[in-house]
Tab-separated table of C-alpha atoms in Angstrom:
chain	number	residue	atom	x	y	z
O	1	MET	CA	-86.309	34.433	-31.606
O	2	LYS	CA	-85.134	32.961	-28.342
O	3	ASN	CA	-85.438	29.416	-27.099
O	4	HIS	CA	-83.224	27.034	-25.162
O	5	LEU	CA	-79.725	26.893	-26.637
O	6	TRP	CA	-80.472	29.002	-29.761
O	7	GLN	CA	-80.877	32.779	-29.776
O	8	ASP	CA	-81.316	34.508	-33.126
O	9	TYR	CA	-81.196	38.300	-33.570
O	10	VAL	CA	-81.989	40.503	-36.578
O	11	ASN	CA	-80.527	44.013	-36.262
O	12	PRO	CA	-80.873	44.195	-32.470
O	13	PRO	CA	-80.317	47.585	-30.758
O	14	LEU	CA	-76.855	48.380	-29.451
O	15	ASP	CA	-77.811	48.068	-25.779
O	16	GLU	CA	-79.138	44.531	-26.390
O	17	ILE	CA	-75.905	43.550	-28.178
O	18	ASP	CA	-73.842	44.957	-25.306
O	19	ALA	CA	-75.925	43.038	-22.768
O	20	ILE	CA	-75.347	39.762	-24.650
O	21	VAL	CA	-71.618	40.445	-25.018
O	22	GLU	CA	-71.334	41.182	-21.305
O	23	LYS	CA	-73.412	38.161	-20.272
O	24	TYR	CA	-71.330	35.682	-22.276
O	25	GLN	CA	-68.031	37.545	-21.958
O	26	PHE	CA	-67.473	37.731	-25.712
O	27	HIS	CA	-64.333	39.432	-26.976
O	28	SER	CA	-64.683	43.140	-27.771
O	29	LEU	CA	-63.442	42.563	-31.319
O	30	ASP	CA	-66.305	40.132	-31.873
O	31	ARG	CA	-68.727	42.777	-30.629
O	32	ASP	CA	-67.281	45.198	-33.180
O	33	ALA	CA	-67.686	42.572	-35.911
O	34	ILE	CA	-71.412	42.302	-35.166
O	35	LEU	CA	-71.801	46.050	-35.601
O	36	GLU	CA	-69.734	46.332	-38.798
O	37	GLU	CA	-71.384	44.735	-41.807
O	38	ASN	CA	-69.326	43.148	-44.622
O	39	GLN	CA	-66.681	41.529	-42.442
O	40	TYR	CA	-64.419	38.926	-44.019
O	41	ALA	CA	-65.502	35.299	-43.674
O	42	ARG	CA	-63.550	33.924	-40.743
O	43	LEU	CA	-63.380	31.679	-37.673
O	44	ASP	CA	-61.994	32.870	-34.313
O	45	SER	CA	-61.508	30.161	-31.691
O	46	TYR	CA	-61.494	30.917	-27.952
O	47	ASP	CA	-61.403	28.732	-24.860
O	48	ASP	CA	-65.151	29.047	-24.251
O	49	TYR	CA	-66.615	29.566	-27.724
O	50	ILE	CA	-66.063	29.874	-31.466
O	51	PHE	CA	-67.005	33.009	-33.426
O	52	LEU	CA	-67.926	32.691	-37.111
O	53	VAL	CA	-68.540	35.195	-39.874
O	54	LEU	CA	-70.201	33.611	-42.912
O	55	HIS	CA	-71.817	35.037	-46.052
O	56	PHE	CA	-74.556	33.733	-48.309
O	57	PRO	CA	-76.166	35.392	-51.327
O	58	LYS	CA	-79.488	37.208	-51.031
O	59	PHE	CA	-81.249	38.339	-54.210
O	60	ASP	CA	-82.387	41.966	-54.339
O	61	PRO	CA	-85.351	42.153	-56.758
O	62	GLY	CA	-85.026	45.941	-56.984
O	63	THR	CA	-81.539	45.877	-58.471
O	64	GLU	CA	-81.650	42.263	-59.739
O	65	ARG	CA	-78.309	41.798	-58.012
O	66	TYR	CA	-77.011	39.566	-55.221
O	67	ILE	CA	-76.083	41.096	-51.898
O	68	GLN	CA	-74.172	39.518	-49.017
O	69	ASN	CA	-76.327	38.110	-46.249
O	70	GLU	CA	-73.851	38.082	-43.376
O	71	LEU	CA	-74.229	35.731	-40.415
O	72	ASN	CA	-72.303	36.318	-37.194
O	73	ILE	CA	-72.451	33.176	-35.053
O	74	PHE	CA	-71.199	32.355	-31.555
O	75	ILE	CA	-71.178	28.654	-30.743
O	76	SER	CA	-70.229	26.540	-27.740
O	77	ARG	CA	-71.531	23.275	-26.329
O	78	GLU	CA	-74.184	25.194	-24.367
O	79	TYR	CA	-75.492	27.697	-26.934
O	80	LEU	CA	-75.625	29.029	-30.472
O	81	ILE	CA	-76.222	32.774	-30.841
O	82	SER	CA	-76.705	34.219	-34.321
O	83	PHE	CA	-76.810	37.829	-35.525
O	84	ARG	CA	-77.839	38.957	-39.005
O	85	TYR	CA	-78.897	42.082	-40.901
O	86	TYR	CA	-81.763	40.751	-43.034
O	87	GLN	CA	-84.945	38.809	-42.521
O	88	SER	CA	-84.530	35.331	-43.988
O	89	ARG	CA	-87.055	32.673	-44.938
O	90	THR	CA	-84.200	30.168	-44.910
O	91	MET	CA	-83.389	30.909	-41.267
O	92	LYS	CA	-87.087	30.867	-40.356
O	93	LYS	CA	-87.438	27.355	-41.828
O	94	VAL	CA	-84.448	26.180	-39.769
O	95	TYR	CA	-85.912	27.748	-36.636
O	96	ASP	CA	-89.327	26.161	-37.275
O	97	ARG	CA	-87.632	22.754	-37.573
O	98	TYR	CA	-85.769	23.451	-34.359
O	99	GLU	CA	-89.019	24.307	-32.567
O	100	THR	CA	-90.583	21.070	-33.845
O	101	TRP	CA	-87.640	19.036	-32.569
O	102	LEU	CA	-87.960	20.636	-29.146
O	103	GLU	CA	-91.711	20.020	-29.033
O	104	LYS	CA	-91.056	16.344	-29.766
O	105	GLY	CA	-88.521	16.232	-26.954
O	106	GLN	CA	-85.593	15.566	-29.275
O	107	ASP	CA	-82.102	16.433	-28.094
O	108	VAL	CA	-80.536	19.010	-30.417
O	109	SER	CA	-76.836	19.849	-30.086
O	110	SER	CA	-75.466	23.260	-31.027
O	111	ALA	CA	-73.086	21.510	-33.456
O	112	PHE	CA	-75.958	19.925	-35.388
O	113	LEU	CA	-77.866	23.201	-35.292
O	114	LEU	CA	-74.878	24.965	-36.874
O	115	TYR	CA	-74.717	22.252	-39.501
O	116	ASP	CA	-78.423	22.644	-40.303
O	117	ILE	CA	-78.098	26.437	-40.664
O	118	ILE	CA	-75.112	26.250	-43.022
O	119	ASP	CA	-76.560	23.303	-44.938
O	120	SER	CA	-79.848	25.150	-45.505
O	121	TYR	CA	-78.096	28.251	-46.831
O	122	LEU	CA	-75.888	26.165	-49.133
O	123	ASP	CA	-78.975	24.378	-50.478
O	124	LYS	CA	-80.589	27.754	-51.124
O	125	THR	CA	-77.438	28.945	-52.914
O	126	MET	CA	-77.436	25.836	-55.120
O	127	GLY	CA	-81.068	26.565	-56.020
O	128	MET	CA	-80.137	30.136	-56.903
O	129	LEU	CA	-77.348	28.868	-59.153
O	130	GLU	CA	-79.768	26.561	-60.938
O	131	LYS	CA	-82.065	29.516	-61.656
O	132	PHE	CA	-79.027	31.575	-62.636
O	133	GLY	CA	-78.129	28.980	-65.276
O	134	LYS	CA	-81.666	29.039	-66.667
O	135	ASP	CA	-81.526	32.835	-66.863
O	136	LEU	CA	-78.300	32.676	-68.873
O	137	LYS	CA	-79.846	30.208	-71.320
O	138	SER	CA	-82.835	32.534	-71.664
O	139	LEU	CA	-80.470	35.416	-72.467
O	140	GLU	CA	-78.864	33.308	-75.165
O	141	ARG	CA	-82.274	32.680	-76.744
O	142	ASP	CA	-83.084	36.384	-76.595
O	143	LEU	CA	-79.742	37.395	-78.076
O	144	PHE	CA	-81.129	38.171	-81.511
O	145	ARG	CA	-84.651	39.098	-80.475
O	146	VAL	CA	-84.339	42.036	-78.075
O	147	GLN	CA	-82.927	45.540	-78.258
O	148	TRP	CA	-79.191	45.566	-77.799
O	149	THR	CA	-79.154	48.145	-74.975
O	150	ASP	CA	-81.490	46.061	-72.831
O	151	LEU	CA	-79.596	42.882	-73.625
O	152	ILE	CA	-76.248	44.439	-72.708
O	153	ARG	CA	-77.682	45.653	-69.394
O	154	LYS	CA	-78.916	42.149	-68.595
O	155	ILE	CA	-75.579	40.582	-69.537
O	156	MET	CA	-73.622	43.053	-67.402
O	157	THR	CA	-75.964	42.425	-64.451
O	158	LYS	CA	-75.353	38.677	-64.739
O	159	LYS	CA	-71.616	39.263	-65.033
O	160	ARG	CA	-71.587	41.362	-61.851
O	161	ASN	CA	-73.582	38.660	-60.084
O	162	ILE	CA	-71.081	35.987	-61.118
O	163	ILE	CA	-68.214	38.078	-59.733
O	164	THR	CA	-70.141	38.781	-56.513
O	165	LEU	CA	-70.890	35.094	-55.940
O	166	LYS	CA	-67.273	34.102	-56.593
O	167	HIS	CA	-65.869	36.669	-54.173
O	168	MET	CA	-68.501	35.779	-51.570
O	169	MET	CA	-68.133	31.996	-51.595
O	170	LYS	CA	-64.404	31.382	-52.250
O	171	PRO	CA	-63.060	32.645	-48.857
O	172	GLN	CA	-65.474	30.346	-47.030
O	173	ILE	CA	-63.933	27.152	-48.416
O	174	ALA	CA	-61.054	27.488	-45.941
O	175	VAL	CA	-63.400	28.654	-43.176
O	176	LEU	CA	-65.635	25.581	-43.524
O	177	LYS	CA	-62.555	23.353	-43.289
O	178	MET	CA	-61.640	25.124	-40.045
O	179	ILE	CA	-65.216	24.690	-38.786
O	180	GLU	CA	-64.981	20.942	-39.399
O	181	ILE	CA	-61.712	20.734	-37.439
O	182	ARG	CA	-62.990	22.824	-34.495
O	183	MET	CA	-66.313	20.976	-34.299
O	184	LYS	CA	-64.467	17.647	-34.231
O	185	GLU	CA	-62.247	18.952	-31.405
O	186	ARG	CA	-65.061	20.310	-29.253
O	187	PHE	CA	-67.837	17.842	-29.969
O	188	THR	CA	-67.776	14.187	-30.977
O	189	GLU	CA	-66.260	12.725	-34.117
O	190	GLU	CA	-69.814	11.990	-35.279
O	191	VAL	CA	-70.221	15.602	-36.406
O	192	GLU	CA	-67.193	15.360	-38.719
O	193	PHE	CA	-69.221	13.612	-41.425
O	194	TYR	CA	-71.854	16.358	-41.423
O	195	PHE	CA	-69.351	19.168	-41.824
O	196	GLU	CA	-67.471	17.272	-44.530
O	197	ASN	CA	-70.797	17.238	-46.388
O	198	LEU	CA	-70.939	21.035	-46.126
O	199	GLU	CA	-67.455	21.302	-47.627
O	200	ASP	CA	-68.516	19.111	-50.539
O	201	LYS	CA	-71.552	21.301	-51.187
O	202	LEU	CA	-69.505	24.492	-51.108
O	203	ASP	CA	-66.928	22.971	-53.473
O	204	LYS	CA	-69.751	22.096	-55.878
O	205	ILE	CA	-71.182	25.606	-55.642
O	206	PHE	CA	-67.785	27.148	-56.382
O	207	SER	CA	-67.222	24.765	-59.296
O	208	GLU	CA	-70.586	25.759	-60.764
């Protein structure tokens, strides 16, 4: 997807990545980060742009386990460029909203676009946690009604998912705080409130 200040790429070929890196003069280490999945959540700040690595859970129906949906994002006042490994209905909904805003002639800043992307993924994660809680209650009801081997498998799957979510979300608490600070520095103070809201959501997710 490409339009105006937002470019979004899903597993682009190497030559296309290299062309983007050369065009925008991105650091070579950031190029390497795009190519290497499962990077640590982080924020790297440069004179011309900020590079973000963020993770959000994606449910794999085949294994019934959560996997890391990694987003690599470059943001400046003039653009937001995102790279990811998986197709995402969440990102498509954000992009559709973005297209609607443009069609209506609304002015969309890259800072607000970043907020909308992160906010949408946090909302999705909160929805997943709500379902997760219902699944655990269902397991409790089934405790004395199903075969033990199947029950143990289900319990261990849930336990692994809890550990995965914890390890995925905890490092991003500090990263989101850094995002708030950098956005306030580079944009207006108006965006501070939005990114504080993201921190609150992530804190709630981690508490759950």
